[in-house]
Every structure is written in C-alpha cells, then in structure tokens.
Amino acid sequence: MTPCAISRSSLRDVPTYAPDAKSCPIDLRDNANLWGAPPNAVKELRAVDPSVLSLYPAVSAGTLTSALAAFIGVREVEVAAGCGSDDLIDAAFRAVAEPGAVLAHPAPSFSMVPIFARLNSLQPVAVPMTRDGSADAEAMIATGARIIYLCSPNNPTGTVTSADIVRRIVRDSDAVVMLDGAYAEFAPDLEDFLQEAPALGRLLVLRTFSKAWGLAGLRVGYAVGSAALVGAVRKATGPYKVNALAEAAASVALAKDLDWMRARVVEAVECRARVSDALRGMGLSPLESRGNFVCVPVPDARMLAGRLAERGVAVRAFTALPVFGDALRVGMAPWPIMEQFLRALREAMA
Ligand SMILES: *Cc1c(COP(=O)(O)O)cnc(C)c1O
C-alpha cells in the first residue's frame, strides 16, 4: 500500500502550505506587525487568572463578538469570530457551497484560497486581475461561481478593488461574495463594507487581528455579514475556535489599543511610501500598495531573494505570478530595518 492511500483521494493532490521558514535575522515575509504587539493586550495576558485555563472558553467568543459588534455598529448575530480569519474562510467555504461547486478568486491573490477551496471539495477558478491590480468584475461574474472571493487590499499585490466593483459583483452575480480585508486598516479611506455587509445579505467581510493589530500568534479573526450567513459560518467552524487567552487579549486590544494600532498603521503607511520611492529610484516599478507590504516585479525573484537571504534579509519570492510575473513581496517594519533591506537589495542587484 502506498503511504498516501490513507487520505481521501481529493486530498492527495492538494498542496501543503509550506512557505520557506528558514530563520533569517530580518524577516519581512509574513506581513505581520513588525512593530510588535498591542501593549494593553500584552498586559492583559500577563495578568490572566490561571483558573481560566482549566475551563472551556465561550462557545462562540461572546465577549469578543459583542465588543466587535458594538465597535462596528452591527448586531452580535452579524459577527462571527474564529481561529484566525483563515478558519473563517475555510468554514465559510463549506458553509455555503456544495462539494464540486465553483469558487472564483482573483489571480494573483491569497495563496490559501485555492487550498481551502480544494480541502472543502470545491473547484477553484483563478480569474486574472486587470493590469491595475483590481478584480475583473465581468470575468468573475461570468464564471457563474457559487462563491466569489475578493481581497482588497490584495495579497500579494497590495492593490485594491474599488467599492463600486465590489458592489457590482454582489449585484450582478448570484454568488456569495467574500471580501477579505486582512489589510483594510492600512487603507483607511477605502470603503470596508463592515456596516453595509449585513444588509447586502450575500456579502461576508473577513477581518483579522493578525496584521495591523499585531496579534498573529494568538490567531483571531472575524467575519461580518447577514445573520443568516454568519449563523451558517458559526455552525461550520464548530465551537471553541477562539481560545480564552486569545479572546481576552483581542477584546482588550479593541477596547484599549485602538490608538496604538492606528499609530502603527501610520508608520507602516509612511514606510510603504518611502520604500516604494526608493525602489523607483533603483529603476524598479513597485505596484501601488495599500497594505503593509510592497510588491515589486523583478526579473528573477528566486535569485534575488536568495541573494537577499545571504545578506540576512528574508522576503517572499513569487515566480511567474499571473499578470505580474516574478515579484518580491516585502513586509513593512520600522524604518531602520527597511534601510537595511534597501541596502541589501542594492548589493543584491549590483
Ligand atoms: C494574513 C492573511 C490572512 C490570514 O489571517 P489570519 O487571521 O492570521 O488567519 C487572511 N487573508 C489574507 C489575504 C492574508 O494576507
């Protein structure tokens, strides 16, 4: 018997998510908050009463979901929390689509999406973005997909899909539309649809505490949409997906670290502009990013990333991305670190 015969046949050719994890003194690969974790949330974790560890947390993170609902201005039944937004993407896929259904996603976009689609026996269909890095509304709608996944600002390009296009896709398709706003905090003037989603009925907005909020290690995400949609997602995640420490820390961050988060966003946005300028000064053409990272097309991403790694700087290399070709994705960090990155890149390109 071959070793893989034990797994479900449709699982066998699903790739394992295994990003290069070699440790590197400067690591700009993950788009996490490299300014650190929110201070009041950290204080809360240090002060946690150990008795909470032996008990189950709330079934559906009620403290956090009610705080989020109040913060956003929607009803609690219109918010679901999960073990990272990954958990909610995964759960939402199986909550709304039958096995075999088509899921359309822009290409390039979040690499986990086709993986979660296939893990849930869905059929992912990659729809090339337009040259300016927006989702192609007509092409997405034409797939007739049951689920249309959108990501704005988009990972890995940093580019956005306008509110008009999101609205058009919701209006002119029969799909459940998922709008992944993992980087929405870094584009504060972009319409985020949090308040509008419940009334739109078929729109689910996905958000996370992993990026701007600086809590990637705790794994907390949330989804906002109509009560029917959110109820289905909650059912599909199963109970207890947000652990007690994660719920406590995220709730405190929301209540007490909003200013901290916004100040870090301002710094990341400044870095993004300075890094993009510096890259243009080197003759490169970075995409117009609205996230906490910059995506820059290069002739040979793997070679350049290798040379950067030799100089102690890790970035994410993408080869042959649809529309954009080879590119490096570089996460933002305090400026002295970005200067080290730029120095290493100048040497690597020399
Ligand atoms: C980082 C990222 C997420 C994952 O967030 P978690 O909440 O940490 O699971 C989701 N979507 C996109 C596009 C991301 O880049």
Coordinates of C-alpha atoms and ligand atoms in Angstrom, one line a residue:
M1 CA 0.0 0.0 0.0
T2 CA 1.4 3.4 -0.9
P3 CA 1.7 5.8 2.1
C4 CA -0.7 8.3 0.8
A5 CA -3.6 5.8 0.2
I6 CA -4.8 6.5 3.7
S7 CA -6.0 10.0 2.8
R8 CA -9.2 11.0 0.9
S9 CA -8.5 10.9 -2.8
S10 CA -9.4 14.5 -3.3
L11 CA -6.9 15.5 -0.6
R12 CA -3.9 13.8 -2.2
D13 CA -3.1 16.5 -4.8
V14 CA -3.9 19.4 -2.6
P15 CA -0.5 21.1 -2.0
T16 CA 0.6 21.5 1.7
Y17 CA 1.0 25.1 2.7
A18 CA 4.8 25.1 3.4
P19 CA 6.3 28.6 3.0
D20 CA 10.0 28.9 3.3
A21 CA 10.6 29.2 7.0
K22 CA 14.4 29.3 7.3
S23 CA 15.2 31.7 10.1
C24 CA 16.7 35.0 9.0
P25 CA 17.9 38.0 11.1
I26 CA 15.5 40.3 9.3
D27 CA 12.3 38.6 8.3
L28 CA 9.9 40.5 6.1
R29 CA 8.0 37.5 4.7
D30 CA 4.7 37.4 6.7
N31 CA 3.2 40.9 6.7
A32 CA 2.8 40.6 10.5
N33 CA 3.1 43.7 12.6
L34 CA 6.9 44.1 13.0
W35 CA 6.4 47.0 15.5
G36 CA 5.2 44.4 18.0
A37 CA 2.0 43.5 19.9
P38 CA -0.5 45.9 21.4
P39 CA 0.6 46.9 24.9
N40 CA -2.7 46.7 26.8
A41 CA -3.4 43.2 25.3
V42 CA 0.1 42.1 26.5
K43 CA -0.6 43.4 30.0
E44 CA -3.9 41.5 30.0
L45 CA -2.2 38.3 29.0
R46 CA 0.4 38.7 31.8
A47 CA -2.3 39.3 34.4
V48 CA -4.5 36.3 33.3
D49 CA -6.1 34.3 36.1
P50 CA -4.9 30.7 35.6
S51 CA -8.3 29.4 36.5
V52 CA -9.5 30.3 33.0
L53 CA -7.0 27.8 31.6
S54 CA -8.8 24.8 33.1
L55 CA -12.3 25.8 31.9
Y56 CA -13.7 26.0 28.4
P57 CA -13.9 29.4 26.8
A58 CA -17.3 30.7 25.5
V59 CA -18.7 28.6 22.7
S60 CA -18.6 31.4 20.1
A61 CA -16.4 34.0 21.8
G62 CA -19.3 36.1 23.0
T63 CA -17.3 38.7 24.8
L64 CA -15.3 39.4 21.7
T65 CA -18.1 39.2 19.2
S66 CA -20.3 41.6 21.2
A67 CA -17.4 44.0 21.6
L68 CA -16.8 43.8 17.8
A69 CA -20.5 44.3 17.0
A70 CA -20.6 47.4 19.2
F71 CA -17.3 48.7 17.7
I72 CA -18.6 48.2 14.1
G73 CA -22.2 49.2 14.7
V74 CA -23.9 45.9 13.8
R75 CA -25.8 43.3 15.7
E76 CA -23.9 40.5 17.5
V77 CA -25.5 37.8 15.3
E78 CA -23.9 39.5 12.4
V79 CA -20.4 38.9 13.7
A80 CA -18.5 35.5 13.9
A81 CA -15.0 35.1 15.4
G82 CA -12.6 32.3 14.5
C83 CA -9.1 30.9 14.9
G84 CA -7.6 33.5 12.6
S85 CA -9.5 34.6 9.5
D86 CA -8.1 31.5 7.8
D87 CA -10.5 29.5 10.0
L88 CA -13.5 31.6 8.9
I89 CA -12.5 31.5 5.2
D90 CA -12.3 27.7 5.5
A91 CA -15.6 27.4 7.4
A92 CA -17.4 29.8 5.1
F93 CA -16.4 27.8 2.1
R94 CA -18.1 24.7 3.4
A95 CA -20.9 26.6 5.0
V96 CA -22.3 27.9 1.7
A97 CA -21.1 25.7 -1.2
E98 CA -21.9 22.1 -2.0
P99 CA -18.9 19.8 -2.9
G100 CA -17.9 20.4 -6.5
A101 CA -19.2 24.0 -6.6
V102 CA -17.1 26.6 -8.3
L103 CA -15.2 29.2 -6.3
A104 CA -13.8 32.1 -8.3
H105 CA -10.8 34.1 -7.0
P106 CA -8.6 36.8 -8.5
A107 CA -5.1 35.8 -9.7
P108 CA -2.8 36.5 -8.1
S109 CA -4.3 36.5 -4.7
F110 CA -4.1 34.9 -1.2
S111 CA -2.4 31.5 -1.8
M112 CA -4.5 29.8 0.9
V113 CA -7.8 30.3 -1.0
P114 CA -7.4 27.6 -3.7
I115 CA -6.1 25.3 -1.0
F116 CA -9.1 25.8 1.3
A117 CA -11.3 25.5 -1.7
R118 CA -9.9 22.1 -2.5
L119 CA -9.8 21.0 1.1
N120 CA -13.6 21.6 1.1
S121 CA -14.0 19.8 -2.3
L122 CA -14.7 23.0 -4.2
Q123 CA -13.4 23.8 -7.6
P124 CA -11.2 26.9 -7.5
V125 CA -11.2 29.0 -10.7
A126 CA -8.4 31.6 -11.0
V127 CA -9.6 34.8 -12.8
P128 CA -6.7 37.1 -13.8
M129 CA -6.8 40.6 -12.3
T130 CA -6.8 43.6 -14.6
R131 CA -3.5 45.3 -15.2
D132 CA -4.1 47.8 -12.5
G133 CA -4.5 45.0 -9.9
S134 CA -8.3 45.1 -9.5
A135 CA -10.6 42.1 -9.5
D136 CA -12.1 41.8 -13.1
A137 CA -15.8 42.1 -12.3
E138 CA -17.2 40.8 -15.6
A139 CA -14.8 37.8 -15.8
M140 CA -15.5 36.9 -12.2
I141 CA -19.3 37.1 -12.7
A142 CA -19.0 35.1 -15.9
T143 CA -17.7 32.1 -14.1
G144 CA -21.2 31.6 -12.6
A145 CA -19.4 30.7 -9.3
R146 CA -21.2 29.9 -6.1
I147 CA -18.5 31.8 -4.2
I148 CA -16.6 34.8 -5.4
Y149 CA -13.6 35.6 -3.2
L150 CA -12.2 39.1 -3.3
C151 CA -9.2 40.5 -1.4
S152 CA -8.7 44.3 -1.1
P153 CA -6.0 45.4 -0.5
N154 CA -5.0 42.2 -2.2
N155 CA -2.3 39.9 -1.0
P156 CA 0.3 39.7 -2.6
T157 CA -0.1 42.8 -4.9
G158 CA -1.2 45.4 -2.4
T159 CA -3.6 46.7 -5.0
V160 CA -7.3 47.4 -4.3
T161 CA -10.6 46.6 -5.9
S162 CA -12.9 49.6 -5.7
A163 CA -16.1 49.7 -3.7
D164 CA -18.1 50.2 -7.0
I165 CA -16.7 46.9 -8.4
V166 CA -17.4 45.0 -5.1
R167 CA -21.0 46.3 -5.2
R168 CA -21.3 45.5 -8.9
I169 CA -20.2 41.9 -8.3
V170 CA -22.6 41.5 -5.4
R171 CA -25.5 42.9 -7.5
D172 CA -24.8 41.2 -10.8
S173 CA -23.9 37.7 -9.6
D174 CA -25.8 35.1 -7.6
A175 CA -22.7 34.2 -5.7
V176 CA -21.9 34.6 -2.0
V177 CA -19.2 37.2 -2.1
M178 CA -16.3 37.1 0.4
L179 CA -14.3 40.3 0.8
D180 CA -11.1 39.6 2.6
G181 CA -10.0 42.8 4.4
A182 CA -6.9 41.4 6.2
Y183 CA -5.1 44.7 5.3
A184 CA -8.1 47.1 5.4
E185 CA -6.7 49.0 8.4
F186 CA -3.8 50.1 6.1
A187 CA -6.2 51.7 3.6
P188 CA -8.4 53.7 6.0
D189 CA -10.1 55.6 3.2
L190 CA -11.1 52.5 1.3
E191 CA -14.8 51.5 1.9
D192 CA -14.6 48.5 4.1
F193 CA -18.3 47.3 3.9
L194 CA -18.4 46.3 7.6
Q195 CA -21.6 48.2 8.2
E196 CA -23.1 47.5 4.9
A197 CA -22.5 43.8 4.7
P198 CA -25.4 42.6 6.9
A199 CA -28.0 44.3 4.7
L200 CA -26.4 43.1 1.4
G201 CA -27.2 39.5 2.5
R202 CA -24.7 37.7 0.3
L203 CA -21.5 39.6 1.3
L204 CA -19.2 38.3 4.0
V205 CA -16.4 40.6 5.1
L206 CA -13.4 38.9 6.7
R207 CA -11.0 40.7 9.0
T208 CA -8.1 39.7 11.3
F209 CA -6.2 40.7 14.4
S210 CA -3.0 39.2 12.7
K211 CA -1.8 42.2 10.7
A212 CA -2.4 45.8 11.9
W213 CA -3.5 44.6 15.4
G214 CA -0.2 42.8 16.0
L215 CA -1.7 39.5 17.4
A216 CA -0.8 37.0 14.7
G217 CA 0.4 34.5 17.3
L218 CA -2.9 34.4 19.0
R219 CA -4.9 33.5 15.9
V220 CA -8.0 35.7 16.0
G221 CA -10.2 36.7 13.0
Y222 CA -13.8 37.8 12.5
A223 CA -16.4 37.8 9.8
V224 CA -19.3 40.2 9.3
G225 CA -22.4 39.7 7.3
S226 CA -26.1 38.9 7.4
A227 CA -27.3 36.9 10.4
A228 CA -28.2 34.0 8.1
L229 CA -24.7 33.9 6.5
V230 CA -22.9 34.5 9.8
G231 CA -25.0 31.8 11.5
A232 CA -24.0 29.3 8.8
V233 CA -20.3 30.2 9.2
R234 CA -20.5 29.8 13.0
K235 CA -22.1 26.4 12.6
A236 CA -19.4 25.4 10.1
T237 CA -16.4 26.5 12.3
G238 CA -17.6 24.4 15.2
P239 CA -17.4 25.5 18.9
Y240 CA -14.5 26.9 20.9
K241 CA -12.4 28.1 18.0
V242 CA -11.2 31.2 19.8
N243 CA -9.3 30.2 23.0
A244 CA -9.7 32.0 26.3
L245 CA -6.4 33.9 26.1
A246 CA -6.9 35.0 22.5
E247 CA -10.4 36.2 23.3
A248 CA -9.3 38.2 26.3
A249 CA -6.4 39.8 24.6
A250 CA -8.3 40.7 21.4
S251 CA -11.1 42.2 23.4
V252 CA -8.7 44.3 25.4
A253 CA -6.8 45.4 22.3
L254 CA -10.1 46.5 20.8
A255 CA -11.1 48.5 23.9
K256 CA -7.7 50.0 24.8
D257 CA -5.2 49.7 22.0
L258 CA -7.0 51.4 19.1
D259 CA -4.7 54.4 19.2
W260 CA -1.7 52.2 19.3
M261 CA -2.9 50.3 16.3
R262 CA -3.6 53.4 14.3
A263 CA -0.2 54.9 15.2
R264 CA 1.5 51.7 13.9
V265 CA -0.6 51.9 10.7
V266 CA 0.6 55.5 10.1
E267 CA 4.2 54.3 10.5
A268 CA 3.7 51.4 8.1
V269 CA 2.0 53.6 5.6
E270 CA 4.9 56.1 5.8
C271 CA 7.4 53.2 5.3
R272 CA 5.4 52.0 2.3
A273 CA 5.7 55.3 0.6
R274 CA 9.5 55.7 1.4
V275 CA 10.3 52.1 0.3
S276 CA 8.2 52.5 -2.9
D277 CA 10.1 55.7 -3.7
A278 CA 13.5 54.1 -3.0
L279 CA 12.6 51.1 -5.3
R280 CA 11.6 53.5 -8.1
G281 CA 14.9 55.3 -7.5
M282 CA 16.6 51.9 -8.2
G283 CA 14.7 51.7 -11.6
L284 CA 12.1 49.2 -10.3
S285 CA 8.3 49.7 -10.6
P286 CA 6.6 48.6 -7.4
L287 CA 2.8 48.1 -7.6
E288 CA 0.7 50.7 -5.9
S289 CA 0.3 49.1 -2.5
R290 CA -2.4 49.9 0.1
G291 CA -1.3 47.2 2.5
N292 CA 1.6 46.9 5.0
F293 CA 3.8 45.4 2.3
V294 CA 5.2 46.3 -1.1
C295 CA 5.1 44.0 -4.1
V296 CA 7.8 44.7 -6.7
P297 CA 8.1 42.9 -10.0
V298 CA 11.7 41.8 -10.7
P299 CA 13.3 39.7 -13.5
D300 CA 14.2 36.7 -11.3
A301 CA 12.6 36.7 -7.9
R302 CA 14.1 33.5 -6.6
M303 CA 17.6 34.5 -7.4
L304 CA 17.2 38.0 -5.9
A305 CA 15.5 36.6 -2.8
G306 CA 18.4 34.1 -2.4
R307 CA 20.9 37.0 -2.6
L308 CA 18.9 38.9 0.0
A309 CA 18.9 35.9 2.3
E310 CA 22.7 35.7 2.0
R311 CA 22.6 39.2 3.3
G312 CA 20.4 38.4 6.3
V313 CA 17.1 39.6 4.8
A314 CA 14.1 37.3 4.0
V315 CA 11.4 38.5 1.6
R316 CA 8.7 36.4 -0.1
A317 CA 9.6 35.5 -3.7
F318 CA 6.8 34.8 -6.2
T319 CA 7.7 33.3 -9.6
A320 CA 5.5 33.8 -12.6
L321 CA 2.5 35.4 -10.9
P322 CA -0.4 35.8 -13.3
V323 CA -0.4 39.3 -14.9
F324 CA 2.7 40.5 -13.0
G325 CA 5.3 37.8 -13.5
D326 CA 8.1 37.4 -10.9
A327 CA 7.9 39.6 -7.9
L328 CA 9.1 40.1 -4.4
R329 CA 6.7 40.9 -1.5
V330 CA 8.3 42.9 1.2
G331 CA 6.6 43.5 4.6
M332 CA 7.0 46.8 6.3
A333 CA 8.9 47.3 9.5
P334 CA 10.4 50.2 11.5
W335 CA 12.4 52.4 9.1
P336 CA 16.0 51.4 10.2
I337 CA 15.1 47.8 9.2
M338 CA 13.8 48.9 5.9
E339 CA 17.1 50.8 5.3
Q340 CA 18.9 47.5 5.9
F341 CA 16.6 45.8 3.4
L342 CA 17.2 48.6 0.8
R343 CA 21.0 48.4 1.3
A344 CA 20.9 44.6 0.9
L345 CA 18.7 44.9 -2.3
R346 CA 21.2 47.4 -3.8
E347 CA 24.0 45.0 -3.2
A348 CA 22.0 42.0 -4.5
M349 CA 21.1 43.9 -7.7
A350 CA 24.7 45.2 -8.3
Ligands
LIG1 C1 -2.6 37.1 6.5 C2 -3.9 37.0 5.7 C3 -5.0 36.3 6.3 C4 -4.8 35.4 7.5 O1 -5.1 35.9 8.6 P1 -5.2 35.0 9.9 O2 -6.3 35.8 10.6 O3 -3.9 35.1 10.6 O4 -5.6 33.7 9.6 C5 -6.2 36.3 5.6 N1 -6.2 36.8 4.3 C6 -5.2 37.4 3.8 C7 -5.3 38.0 2.4 C8 -4.0 37.5 4.5 O5 -2.9 38.0 3.9

